[in-house]
PDB file of C-alpha atoms in Angstrom:
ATOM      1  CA  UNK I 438      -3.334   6.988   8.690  1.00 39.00           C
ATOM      2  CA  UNK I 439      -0.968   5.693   5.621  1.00 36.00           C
ATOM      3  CA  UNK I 440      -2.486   5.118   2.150  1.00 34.00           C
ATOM      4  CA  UNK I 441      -1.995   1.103   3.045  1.00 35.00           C
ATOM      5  CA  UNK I 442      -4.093   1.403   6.137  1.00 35.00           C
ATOM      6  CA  UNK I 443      -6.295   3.385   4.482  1.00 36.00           C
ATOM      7  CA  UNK I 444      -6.880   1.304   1.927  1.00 35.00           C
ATOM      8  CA  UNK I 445      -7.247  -1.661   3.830  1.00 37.00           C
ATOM      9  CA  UNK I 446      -9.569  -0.082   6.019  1.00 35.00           C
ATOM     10  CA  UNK I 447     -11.734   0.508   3.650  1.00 38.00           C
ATOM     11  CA  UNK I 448     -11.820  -2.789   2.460  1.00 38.00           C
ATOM     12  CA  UNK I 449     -12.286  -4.490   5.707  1.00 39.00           C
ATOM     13  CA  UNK I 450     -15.117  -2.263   6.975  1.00 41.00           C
ATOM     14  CA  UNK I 451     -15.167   0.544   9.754  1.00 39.00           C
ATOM     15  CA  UNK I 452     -13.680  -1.043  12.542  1.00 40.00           C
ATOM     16  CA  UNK I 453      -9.553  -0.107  12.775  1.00 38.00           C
ATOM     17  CA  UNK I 454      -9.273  -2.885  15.464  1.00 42.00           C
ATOM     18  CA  UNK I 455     -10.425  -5.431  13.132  1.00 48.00           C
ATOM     19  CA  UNK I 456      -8.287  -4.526  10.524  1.00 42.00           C
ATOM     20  CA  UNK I 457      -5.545  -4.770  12.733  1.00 44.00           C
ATOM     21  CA  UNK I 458      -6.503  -7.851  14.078  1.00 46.00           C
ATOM     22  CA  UNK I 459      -7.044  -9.030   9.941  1.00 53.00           C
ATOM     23  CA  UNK I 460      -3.120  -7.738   9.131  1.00 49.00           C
ATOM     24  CA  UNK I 461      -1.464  -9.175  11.660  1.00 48.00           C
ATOM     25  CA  UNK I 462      -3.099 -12.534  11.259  1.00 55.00           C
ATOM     26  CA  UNK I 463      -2.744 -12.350   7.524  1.00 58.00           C
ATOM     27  CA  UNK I 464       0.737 -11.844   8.556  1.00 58.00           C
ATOM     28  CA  UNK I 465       1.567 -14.797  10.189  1.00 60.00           C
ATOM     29  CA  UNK I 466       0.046 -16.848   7.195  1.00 82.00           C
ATOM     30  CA  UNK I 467       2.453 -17.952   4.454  1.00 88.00           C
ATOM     31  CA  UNK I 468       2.025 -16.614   1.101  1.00 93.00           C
ATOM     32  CA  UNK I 469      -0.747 -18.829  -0.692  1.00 93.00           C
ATOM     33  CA  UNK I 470       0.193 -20.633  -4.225  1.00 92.00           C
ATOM     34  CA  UNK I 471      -3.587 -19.189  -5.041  1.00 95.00           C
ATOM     35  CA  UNK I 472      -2.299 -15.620  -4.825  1.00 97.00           C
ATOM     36  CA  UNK I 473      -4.120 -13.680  -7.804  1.00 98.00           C
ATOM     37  CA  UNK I 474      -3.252 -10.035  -9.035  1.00 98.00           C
ATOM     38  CA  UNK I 475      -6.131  -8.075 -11.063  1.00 98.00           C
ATOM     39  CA  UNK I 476      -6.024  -6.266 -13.774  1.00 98.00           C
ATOM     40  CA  UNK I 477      -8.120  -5.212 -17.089  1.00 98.00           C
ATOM     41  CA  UNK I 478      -8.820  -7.647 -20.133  1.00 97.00           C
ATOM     42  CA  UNK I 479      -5.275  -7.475 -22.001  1.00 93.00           C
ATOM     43  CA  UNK I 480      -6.074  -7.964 -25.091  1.00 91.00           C
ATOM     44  CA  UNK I 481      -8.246  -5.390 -25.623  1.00 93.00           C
ATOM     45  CA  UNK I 482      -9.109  -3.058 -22.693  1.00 97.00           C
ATOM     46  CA  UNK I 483      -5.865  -2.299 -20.710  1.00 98.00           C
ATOM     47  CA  UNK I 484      -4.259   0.754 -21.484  1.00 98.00           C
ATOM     48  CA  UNK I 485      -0.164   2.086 -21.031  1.00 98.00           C
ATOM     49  CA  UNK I 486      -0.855   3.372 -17.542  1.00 98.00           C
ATOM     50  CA  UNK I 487      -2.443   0.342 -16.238  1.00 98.00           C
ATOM     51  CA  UNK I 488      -0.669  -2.111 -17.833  1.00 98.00           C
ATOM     52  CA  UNK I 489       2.841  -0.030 -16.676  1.00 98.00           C
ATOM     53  CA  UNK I 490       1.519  -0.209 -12.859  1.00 98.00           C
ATOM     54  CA  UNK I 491       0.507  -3.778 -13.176  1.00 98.00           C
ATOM     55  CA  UNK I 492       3.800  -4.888 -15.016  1.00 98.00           C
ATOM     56  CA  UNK I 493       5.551  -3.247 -12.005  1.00 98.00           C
ATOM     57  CA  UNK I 494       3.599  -5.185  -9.414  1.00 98.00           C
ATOM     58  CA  UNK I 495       4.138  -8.204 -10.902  1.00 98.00           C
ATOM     59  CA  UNK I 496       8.208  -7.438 -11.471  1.00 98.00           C
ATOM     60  CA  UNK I 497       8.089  -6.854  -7.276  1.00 98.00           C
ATOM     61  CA  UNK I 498       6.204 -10.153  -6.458  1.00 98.00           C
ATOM     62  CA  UNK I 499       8.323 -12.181  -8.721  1.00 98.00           C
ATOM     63  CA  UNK I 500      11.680 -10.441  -7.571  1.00 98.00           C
ATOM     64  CA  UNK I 501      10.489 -11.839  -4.021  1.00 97.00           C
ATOM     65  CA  UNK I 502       9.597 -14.874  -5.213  1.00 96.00           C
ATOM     66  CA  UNK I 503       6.329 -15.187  -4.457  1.00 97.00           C
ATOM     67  CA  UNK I 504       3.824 -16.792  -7.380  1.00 96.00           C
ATOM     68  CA  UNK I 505       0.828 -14.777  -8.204  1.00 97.00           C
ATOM     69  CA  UNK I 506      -1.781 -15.585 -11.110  1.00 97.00           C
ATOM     70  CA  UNK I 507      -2.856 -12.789 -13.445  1.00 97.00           C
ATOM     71  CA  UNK I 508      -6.494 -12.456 -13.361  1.00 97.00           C
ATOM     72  CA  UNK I 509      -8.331 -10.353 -15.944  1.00 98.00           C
ATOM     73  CA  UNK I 510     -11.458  -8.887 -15.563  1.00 97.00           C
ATOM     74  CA  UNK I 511     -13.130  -6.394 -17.881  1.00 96.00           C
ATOM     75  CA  UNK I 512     -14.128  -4.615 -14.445  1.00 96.00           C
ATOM     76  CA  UNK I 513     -11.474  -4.703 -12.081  1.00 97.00           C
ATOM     77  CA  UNK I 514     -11.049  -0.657 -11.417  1.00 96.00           C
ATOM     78  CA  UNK I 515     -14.471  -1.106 -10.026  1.00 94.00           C
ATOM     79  CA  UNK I 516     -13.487  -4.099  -7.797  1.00 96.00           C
ATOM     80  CA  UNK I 517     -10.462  -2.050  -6.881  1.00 96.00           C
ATOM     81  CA  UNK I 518     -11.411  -0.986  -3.163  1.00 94.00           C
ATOM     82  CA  UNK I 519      -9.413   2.152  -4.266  1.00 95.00           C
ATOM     83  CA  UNK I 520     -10.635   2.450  -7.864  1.00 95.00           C
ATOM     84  CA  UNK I 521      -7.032   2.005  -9.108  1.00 95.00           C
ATOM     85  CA  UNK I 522      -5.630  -1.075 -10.895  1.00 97.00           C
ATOM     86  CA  UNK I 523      -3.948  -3.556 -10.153  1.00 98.00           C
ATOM     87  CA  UNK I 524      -4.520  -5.093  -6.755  1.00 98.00           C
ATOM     88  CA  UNK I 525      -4.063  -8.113  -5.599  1.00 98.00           C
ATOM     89  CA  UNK I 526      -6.155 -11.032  -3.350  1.00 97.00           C
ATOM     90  CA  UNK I 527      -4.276 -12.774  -1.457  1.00 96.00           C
ATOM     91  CA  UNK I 528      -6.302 -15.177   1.420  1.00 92.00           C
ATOM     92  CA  UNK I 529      -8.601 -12.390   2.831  1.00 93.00           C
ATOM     93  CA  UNK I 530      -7.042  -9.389   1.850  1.00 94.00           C
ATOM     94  CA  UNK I 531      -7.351  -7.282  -0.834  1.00 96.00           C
ATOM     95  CA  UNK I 532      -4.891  -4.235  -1.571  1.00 97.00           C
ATOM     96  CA  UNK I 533      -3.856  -2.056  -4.660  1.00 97.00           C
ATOM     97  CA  UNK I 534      -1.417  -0.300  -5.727  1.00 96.00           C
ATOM     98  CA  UNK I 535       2.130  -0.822  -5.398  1.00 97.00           C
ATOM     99  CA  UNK I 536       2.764   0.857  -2.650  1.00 96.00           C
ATOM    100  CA  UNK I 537       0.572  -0.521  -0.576  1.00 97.00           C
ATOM    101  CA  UNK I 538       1.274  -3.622  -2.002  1.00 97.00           C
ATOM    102  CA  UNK I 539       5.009  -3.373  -0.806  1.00 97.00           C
ATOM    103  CA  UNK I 540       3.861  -2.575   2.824  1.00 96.00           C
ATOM    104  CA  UNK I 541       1.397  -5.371   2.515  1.00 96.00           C
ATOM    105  CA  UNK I 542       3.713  -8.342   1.732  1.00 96.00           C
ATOM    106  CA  UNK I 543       6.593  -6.688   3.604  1.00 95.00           C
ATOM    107  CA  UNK I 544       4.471  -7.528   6.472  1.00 93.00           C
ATOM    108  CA  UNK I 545       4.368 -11.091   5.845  1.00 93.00           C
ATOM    109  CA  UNK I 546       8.210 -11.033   6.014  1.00 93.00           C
ATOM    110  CA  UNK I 547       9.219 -10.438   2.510  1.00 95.00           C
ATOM    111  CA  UNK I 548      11.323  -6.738   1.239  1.00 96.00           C
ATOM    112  CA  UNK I 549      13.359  -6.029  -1.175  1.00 97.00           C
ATOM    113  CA  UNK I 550      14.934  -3.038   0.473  1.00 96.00           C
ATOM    114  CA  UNK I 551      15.902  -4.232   3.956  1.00 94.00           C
ATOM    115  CA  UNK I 552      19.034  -4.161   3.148  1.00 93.00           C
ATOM    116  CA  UNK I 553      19.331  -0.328   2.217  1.00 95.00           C
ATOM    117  CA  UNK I 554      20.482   2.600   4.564  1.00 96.00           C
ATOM    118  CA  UNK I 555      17.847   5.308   5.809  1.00 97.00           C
ATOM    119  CA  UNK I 556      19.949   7.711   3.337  1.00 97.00           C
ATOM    120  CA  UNK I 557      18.886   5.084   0.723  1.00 97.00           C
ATOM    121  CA  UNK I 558      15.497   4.128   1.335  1.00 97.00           C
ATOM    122  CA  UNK I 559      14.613   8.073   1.039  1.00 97.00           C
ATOM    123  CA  UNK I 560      16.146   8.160  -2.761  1.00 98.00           C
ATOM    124  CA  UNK I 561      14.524   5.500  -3.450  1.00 98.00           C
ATOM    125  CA  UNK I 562      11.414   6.991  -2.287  1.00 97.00           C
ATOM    126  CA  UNK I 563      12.713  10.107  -3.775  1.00 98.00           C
ATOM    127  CA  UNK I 564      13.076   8.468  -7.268  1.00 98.00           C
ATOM    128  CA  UNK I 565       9.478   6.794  -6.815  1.00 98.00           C
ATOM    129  CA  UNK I 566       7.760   9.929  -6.549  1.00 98.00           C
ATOM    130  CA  UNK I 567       9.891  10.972  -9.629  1.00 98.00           C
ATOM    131  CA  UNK I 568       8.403   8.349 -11.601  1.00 98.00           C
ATOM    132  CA  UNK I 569       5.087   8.505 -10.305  1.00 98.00           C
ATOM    133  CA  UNK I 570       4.501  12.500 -11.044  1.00 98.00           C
ATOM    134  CA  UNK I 571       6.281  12.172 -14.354  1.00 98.00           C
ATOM    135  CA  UNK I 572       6.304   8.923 -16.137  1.00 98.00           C
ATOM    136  CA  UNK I 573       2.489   7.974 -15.078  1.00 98.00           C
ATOM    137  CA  UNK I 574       0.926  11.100 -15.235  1.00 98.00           C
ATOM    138  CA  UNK I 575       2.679  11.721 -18.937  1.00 98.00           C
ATOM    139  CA  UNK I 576       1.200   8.328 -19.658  1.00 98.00           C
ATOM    140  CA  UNK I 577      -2.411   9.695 -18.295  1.00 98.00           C
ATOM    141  CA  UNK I 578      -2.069  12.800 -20.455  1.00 98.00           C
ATOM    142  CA  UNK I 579      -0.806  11.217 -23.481  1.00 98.00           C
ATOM    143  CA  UNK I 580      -3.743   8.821 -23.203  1.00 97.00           C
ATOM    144  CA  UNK I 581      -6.656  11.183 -22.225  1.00 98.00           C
ATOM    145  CA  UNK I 582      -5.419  14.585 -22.959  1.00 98.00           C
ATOM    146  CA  UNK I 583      -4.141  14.252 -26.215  1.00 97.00           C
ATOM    147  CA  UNK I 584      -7.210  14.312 -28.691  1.00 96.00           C
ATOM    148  CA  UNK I 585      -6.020  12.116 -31.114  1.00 97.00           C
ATOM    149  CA  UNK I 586      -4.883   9.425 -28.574  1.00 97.00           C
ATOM    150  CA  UNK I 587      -8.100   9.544 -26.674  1.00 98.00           C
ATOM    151  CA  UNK I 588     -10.043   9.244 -29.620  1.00 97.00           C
ATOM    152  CA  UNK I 589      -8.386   6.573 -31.869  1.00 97.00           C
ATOM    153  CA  UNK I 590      -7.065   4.208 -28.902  1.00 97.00           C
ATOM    154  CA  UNK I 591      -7.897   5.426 -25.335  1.00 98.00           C
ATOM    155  CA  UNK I 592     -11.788   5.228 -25.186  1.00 98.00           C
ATOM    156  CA  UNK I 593     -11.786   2.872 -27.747  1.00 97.00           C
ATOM    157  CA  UNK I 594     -10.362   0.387 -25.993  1.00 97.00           C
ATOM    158  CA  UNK I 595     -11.397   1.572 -22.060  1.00 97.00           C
ATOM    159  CA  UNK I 596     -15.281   1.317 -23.327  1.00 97.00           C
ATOM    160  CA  UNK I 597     -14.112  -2.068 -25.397  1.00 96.00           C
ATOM    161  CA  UNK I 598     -16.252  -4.571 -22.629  1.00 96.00           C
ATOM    162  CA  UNK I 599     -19.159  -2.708 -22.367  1.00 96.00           C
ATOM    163  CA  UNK I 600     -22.680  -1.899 -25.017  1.00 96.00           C
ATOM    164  CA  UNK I 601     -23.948   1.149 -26.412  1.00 96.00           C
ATOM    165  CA  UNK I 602     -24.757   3.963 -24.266  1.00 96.00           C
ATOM    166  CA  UNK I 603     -22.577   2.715 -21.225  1.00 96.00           C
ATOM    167  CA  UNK I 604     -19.612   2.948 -23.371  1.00 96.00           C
ATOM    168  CA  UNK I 605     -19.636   5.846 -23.988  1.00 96.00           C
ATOM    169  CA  UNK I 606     -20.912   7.271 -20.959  1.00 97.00           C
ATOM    170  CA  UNK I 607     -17.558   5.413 -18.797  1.00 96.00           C
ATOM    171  CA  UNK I 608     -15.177   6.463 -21.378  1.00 97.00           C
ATOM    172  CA  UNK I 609     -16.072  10.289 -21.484  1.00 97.00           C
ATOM    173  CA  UNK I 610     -16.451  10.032 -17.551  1.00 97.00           C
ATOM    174  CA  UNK I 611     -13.214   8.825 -17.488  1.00 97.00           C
ATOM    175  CA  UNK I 612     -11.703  11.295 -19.255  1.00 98.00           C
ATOM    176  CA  UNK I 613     -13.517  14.159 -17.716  1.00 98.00           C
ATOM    177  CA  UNK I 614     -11.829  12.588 -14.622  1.00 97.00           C
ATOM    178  CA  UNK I 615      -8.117  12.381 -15.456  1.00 98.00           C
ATOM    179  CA  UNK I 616      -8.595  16.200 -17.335  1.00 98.00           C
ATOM    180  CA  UNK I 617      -9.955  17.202 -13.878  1.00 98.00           C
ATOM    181  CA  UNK I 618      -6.879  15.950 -12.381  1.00 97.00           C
ATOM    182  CA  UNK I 619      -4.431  17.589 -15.178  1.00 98.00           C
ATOM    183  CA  UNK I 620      -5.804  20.493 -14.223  1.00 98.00           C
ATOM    184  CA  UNK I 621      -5.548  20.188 -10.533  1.00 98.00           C
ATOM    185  CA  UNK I 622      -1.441  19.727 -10.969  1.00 97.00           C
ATOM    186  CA  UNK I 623      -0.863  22.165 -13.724  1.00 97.00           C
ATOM    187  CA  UNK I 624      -0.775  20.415 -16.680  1.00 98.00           C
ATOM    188  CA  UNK I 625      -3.890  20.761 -18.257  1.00 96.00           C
ATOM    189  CA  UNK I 626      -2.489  23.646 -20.227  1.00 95.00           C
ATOM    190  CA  UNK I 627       1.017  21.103 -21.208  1.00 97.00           C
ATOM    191  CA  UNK I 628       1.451  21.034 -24.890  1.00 97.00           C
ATOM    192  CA  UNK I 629       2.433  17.247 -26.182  1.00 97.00           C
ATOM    193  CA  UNK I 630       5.844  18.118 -26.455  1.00 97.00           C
ATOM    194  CA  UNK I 631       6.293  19.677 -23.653  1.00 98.00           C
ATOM    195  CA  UNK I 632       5.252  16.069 -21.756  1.00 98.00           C
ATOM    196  CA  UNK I 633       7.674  14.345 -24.137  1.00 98.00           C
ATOM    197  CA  UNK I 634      10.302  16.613 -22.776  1.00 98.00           C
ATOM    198  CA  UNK I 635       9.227  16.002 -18.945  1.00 98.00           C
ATOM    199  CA  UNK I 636       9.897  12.548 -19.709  1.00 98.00           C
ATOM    200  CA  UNK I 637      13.113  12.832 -21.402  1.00 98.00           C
ATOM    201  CA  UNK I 638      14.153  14.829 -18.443  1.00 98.00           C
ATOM    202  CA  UNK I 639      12.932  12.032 -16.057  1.00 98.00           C
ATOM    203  CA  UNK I 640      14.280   9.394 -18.044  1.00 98.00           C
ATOM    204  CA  UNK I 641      17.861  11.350 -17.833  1.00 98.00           C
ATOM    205  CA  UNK I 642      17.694  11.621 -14.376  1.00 98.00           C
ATOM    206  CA  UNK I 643      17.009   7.523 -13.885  1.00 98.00           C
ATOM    207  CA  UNK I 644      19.895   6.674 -16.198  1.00 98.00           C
ATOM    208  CA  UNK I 645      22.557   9.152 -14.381  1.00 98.00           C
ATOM    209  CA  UNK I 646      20.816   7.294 -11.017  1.00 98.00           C
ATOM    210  CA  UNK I 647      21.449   3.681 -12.759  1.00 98.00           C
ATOM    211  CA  UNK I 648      25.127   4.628 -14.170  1.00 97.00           C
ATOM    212  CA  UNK I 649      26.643   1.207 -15.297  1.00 97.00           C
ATOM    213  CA  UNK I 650      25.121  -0.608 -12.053  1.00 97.00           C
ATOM    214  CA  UNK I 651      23.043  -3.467 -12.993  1.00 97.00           C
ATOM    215  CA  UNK I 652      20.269  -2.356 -10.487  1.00 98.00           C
ATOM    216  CA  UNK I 653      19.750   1.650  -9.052  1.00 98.00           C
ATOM    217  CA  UNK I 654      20.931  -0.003  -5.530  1.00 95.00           C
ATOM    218  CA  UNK I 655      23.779  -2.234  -7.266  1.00 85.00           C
ATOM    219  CA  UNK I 656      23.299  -5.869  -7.533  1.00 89.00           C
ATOM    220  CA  UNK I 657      20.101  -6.327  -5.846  1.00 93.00           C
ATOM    221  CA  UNK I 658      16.809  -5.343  -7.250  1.00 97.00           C
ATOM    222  CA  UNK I 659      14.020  -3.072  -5.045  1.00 98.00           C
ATOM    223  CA  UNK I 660      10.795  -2.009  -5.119  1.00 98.00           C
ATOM    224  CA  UNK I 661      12.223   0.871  -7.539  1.00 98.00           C
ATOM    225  CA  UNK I 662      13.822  -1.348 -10.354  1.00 98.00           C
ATOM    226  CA  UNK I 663      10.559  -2.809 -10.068  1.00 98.00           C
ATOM    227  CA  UNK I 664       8.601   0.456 -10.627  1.00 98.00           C
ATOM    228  CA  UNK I 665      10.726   1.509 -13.166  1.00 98.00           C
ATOM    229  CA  UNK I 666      11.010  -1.526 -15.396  1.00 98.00           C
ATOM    230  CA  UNK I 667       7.133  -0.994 -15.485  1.00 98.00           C
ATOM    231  CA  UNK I 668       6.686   1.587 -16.694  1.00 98.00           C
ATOM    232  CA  UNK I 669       9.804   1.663 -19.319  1.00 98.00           C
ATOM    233  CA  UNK I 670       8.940  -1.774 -20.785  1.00 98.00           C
ATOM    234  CA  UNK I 671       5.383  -0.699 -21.345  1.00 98.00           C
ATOM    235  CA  UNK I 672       6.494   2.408 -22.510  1.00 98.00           C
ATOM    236  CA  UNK I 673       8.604   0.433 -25.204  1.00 98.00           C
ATOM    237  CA  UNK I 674       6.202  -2.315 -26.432  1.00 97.00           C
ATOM    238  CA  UNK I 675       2.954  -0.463 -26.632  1.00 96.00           C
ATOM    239  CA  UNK I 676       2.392   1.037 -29.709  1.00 93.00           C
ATOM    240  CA  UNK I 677       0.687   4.741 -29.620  1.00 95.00           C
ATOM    241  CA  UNK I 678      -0.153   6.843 -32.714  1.00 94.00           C
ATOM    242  CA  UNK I 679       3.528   8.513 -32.535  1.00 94.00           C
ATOM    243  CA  UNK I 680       7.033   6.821 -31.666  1.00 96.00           C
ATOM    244  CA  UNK I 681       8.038   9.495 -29.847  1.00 97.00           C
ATOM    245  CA  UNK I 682       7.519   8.888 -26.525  1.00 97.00           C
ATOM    246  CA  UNK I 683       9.460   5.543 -27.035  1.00 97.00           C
ATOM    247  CA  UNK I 684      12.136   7.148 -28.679  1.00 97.00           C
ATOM    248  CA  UNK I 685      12.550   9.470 -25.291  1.00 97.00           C
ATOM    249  CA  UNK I 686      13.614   6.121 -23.581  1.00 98.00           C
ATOM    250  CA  UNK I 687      15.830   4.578 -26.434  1.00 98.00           C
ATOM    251  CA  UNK I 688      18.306   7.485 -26.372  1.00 98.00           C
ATOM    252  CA  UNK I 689      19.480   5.806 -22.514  1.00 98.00           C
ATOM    253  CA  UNK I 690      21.344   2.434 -23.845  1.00 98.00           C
ATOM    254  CA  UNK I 691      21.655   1.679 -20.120  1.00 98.00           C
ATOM    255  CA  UNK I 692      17.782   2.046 -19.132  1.00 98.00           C
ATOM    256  CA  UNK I 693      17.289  -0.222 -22.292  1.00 98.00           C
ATOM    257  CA  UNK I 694      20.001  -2.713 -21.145  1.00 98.00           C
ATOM    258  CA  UNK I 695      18.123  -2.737 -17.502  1.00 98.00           C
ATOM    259  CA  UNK I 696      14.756  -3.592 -18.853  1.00 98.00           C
ATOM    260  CA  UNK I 697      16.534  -6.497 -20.747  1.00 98.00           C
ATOM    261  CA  UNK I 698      18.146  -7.579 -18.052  1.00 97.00           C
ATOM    262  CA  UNK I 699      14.608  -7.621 -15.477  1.00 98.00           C
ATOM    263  CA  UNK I 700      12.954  -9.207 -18.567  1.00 98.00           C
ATOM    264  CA  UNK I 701      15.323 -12.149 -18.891  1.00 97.00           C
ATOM    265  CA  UNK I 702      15.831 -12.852 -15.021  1.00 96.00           C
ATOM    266  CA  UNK I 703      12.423 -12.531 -14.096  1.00 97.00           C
ATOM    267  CA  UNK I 704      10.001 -13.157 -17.052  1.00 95.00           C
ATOM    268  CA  UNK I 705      12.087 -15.179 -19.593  1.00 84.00           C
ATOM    269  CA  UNK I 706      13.532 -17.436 -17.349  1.00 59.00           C
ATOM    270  CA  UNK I 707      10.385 -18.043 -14.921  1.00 59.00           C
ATOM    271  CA  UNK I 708       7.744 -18.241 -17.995  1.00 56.00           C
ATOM    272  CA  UNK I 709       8.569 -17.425 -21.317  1.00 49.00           C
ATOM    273  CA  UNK I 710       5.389 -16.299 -22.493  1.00 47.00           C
ATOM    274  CA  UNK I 711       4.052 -14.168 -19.422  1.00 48.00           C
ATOM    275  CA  UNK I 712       5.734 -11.056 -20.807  1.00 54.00           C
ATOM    276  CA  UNK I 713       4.748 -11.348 -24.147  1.00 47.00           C
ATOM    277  CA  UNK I 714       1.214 -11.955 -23.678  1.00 43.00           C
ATOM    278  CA  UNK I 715       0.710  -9.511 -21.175  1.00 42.00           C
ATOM    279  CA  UNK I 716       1.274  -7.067 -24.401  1.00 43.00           C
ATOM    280  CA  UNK I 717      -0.333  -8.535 -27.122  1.00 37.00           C
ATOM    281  CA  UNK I 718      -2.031  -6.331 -29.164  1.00 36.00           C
ATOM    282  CA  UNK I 719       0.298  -3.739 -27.385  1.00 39.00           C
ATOM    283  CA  UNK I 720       3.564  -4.553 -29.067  1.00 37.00           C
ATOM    284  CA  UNK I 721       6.034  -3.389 -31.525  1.00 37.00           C
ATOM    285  CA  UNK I 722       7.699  -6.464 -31.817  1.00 36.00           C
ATOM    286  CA  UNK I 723      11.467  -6.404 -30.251  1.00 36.00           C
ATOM    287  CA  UNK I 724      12.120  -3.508 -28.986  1.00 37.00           C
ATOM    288  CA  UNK I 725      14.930  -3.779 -26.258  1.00 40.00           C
ATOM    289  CA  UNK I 726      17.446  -5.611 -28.587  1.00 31.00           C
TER     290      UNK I 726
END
C-alpha cells in the first residue's frame, strides 16, 4: 500500500473499501474555495523544517491554481493523521505531506507533471528524494542536533503554545525523537560542518540540474520546483544563530534567481503579503535581491 493510501486509510478508519469509495467520490468533486492547509502558529512556533514543507505545499497548490487558506494551529502535528505538518482539509479528506498531497489532488484532475516523459518523472523523483534526505534532514539536525540551536531557538519556540511542565516535556520528547532518527540514518555522529557541506553538495547538484532553465523541467513548473523553492526560500529568510547555512545557497546565483522568480509569479503577484507573513519573525529582511 503507498504512503497516500496509507495515510488516508488511516484517516478514514479500517475499512480499504470505504476509503476507496471516499477517494473516488472526493474525486469527482471540484476543488472547494473553503480548501484549508494546516500548519503551526507562525509567528512564534513554526520552525525551518516545517515552515520549508509547508511553503512547498502551498507553492504546488498555487502553481495549479487551486485557492487554499492557511490555517494555524498551535497543535496541528497532533491533528496530522500522520504526525507530520502540513496537511491539508479539503471537503472530507484530510492528507499530509506533499507527496501525498500531489497524489491526492492529482486525483481530482489537477498535475503538474503530466506532461513529463517516464525518463523524467523518475529524475524528478530522483531529485525529490535528494532534497528530502539532504536539505530536510540537515534542517532537522541543525534544529535539534545542534546544541546551541536547540537550545536558544528550537525548543524555545516548539514548546512556545504550551505551560510549564508540558513544555518542556514535548520539546525534549521531540528532540529525543528526531536524535533517534539521526541515529537510525547515520548522522547522529555528523559534525555541523560536515551537514553544511551535505548541503552545499546538494545545493550544487540542483543548480547544475536547473542550468539557465527557468524551471528544472524548462518552462513549466512541477511538483519539484515546488519542493525546492520550499525549502531554499525558508532556508534564506529564516534567521538561525549562524549565516552559514544561507550562505551554502547564495553561492548558486541561479537557485537564487529561481526562488525570485516562484516568489514573484506565485506569491507577489497572487497576494503580496502571503509570503512575507508566513516568515515574520523568521526573516532577514531581503534576501533574494
Amino acid at each position: 500500500m503507498s504512503l497516500f493510501r496509507a495515510t488516508l486509510v488511516h484517516y478514514a478508519g479500517p475499512s480499504y473499501s470505504n476509503y476507496t469509495f471516499h477517494l473516488f467520490h472526493s474525486a469527482a468533486e471540484p476543488w472547494p474555495e473553503n480548501a484549508a492547509l494546516y500548519q503551526p502558529l507562525k509567528d512564534d512556533q513554526i520552525l525551518l523544517s516545517d515552515h520549508a514543507s509547508s511553503l512547498a505545499v502551498q507553492a504546488y497548490l498555487r502553481m495549479c491554481n487551486l485557492p487554499v487558506q492557511v490555517a494555524c494551529r498551535a497543535n496541528a502535528e497532533y491533528m496530522s493523521p500522520s504526525g507530520k505538518v502540513p496537511f491539508i482539509h479539503v471537503g472530507n479528506q484530510v492528507v499530509s505531506e506533499l507527496g501525498p498531497i500531489v497524489q491526492f489532488i492529482k486525483a481530482k484532475g489537477h498535475s503538474l507533471s503530466d506532461g513529463l516523459g517516464e525518463v523524467q518523472k523518475a529524475e524528478m523523483k530522483a531529485y525529490m528524494e535528494l532534497v528530502n534526505n539532504m536539505l530536510l534532514t540537515a534542517e532537522l539536525y541543525i534544529q535539534w542536533c545542534d546544541e546551541n540551536t536547540a537550545k536558544e531557538i528550537t525548543r524555545p519556540r516548539f514548546s512556545s503554545p504550551y505551560t510549564w511542565p508540558l513544555n518542556h516535556v514535548l520539546a525534549y520528547q521531540k528532540q529525543w525523537e528526531v536524535r533517534r532518527k539521526m541515529k537510525a540514518i547515520g548522522w547522529a555522529g555528523k559534525t555541523l560542518d560536515q551537514v553544511y557541506e551535505d548541503v552545499s553538495q546538494c545545493c550544487q547538484a540542483l543548480s547544475q540540474r536547473l542550468g539557465t532553465q527557468p524551471y528544472f523541467f524548462n518552462k513549466q513548473p512541477t511538483e519539484l520546483d515546488a519542493l525546492v523553492f520550499g525549502h531554499l526560500f525558508t532556508i534564506l529568510t529564516t534567521q538561525l544563530n549562524s549565516d552559514e547555512l544561507g550562505e551554502k545557497v547564495k553561492n548558486y546565483s541561479n537557485l537564487l534567481s529561481f526562488c525570485r522568480r516562484i516568489e514573484q509569479n506565485y506569491f507577489e503577484d497572487h497576494d503580496k503579503d502571503s509570503i512575507t507573513s508566513s516568515t515574520s519573525r523568521l526573516s532577514k529582511g531581503s534576501s533574494l535581491m
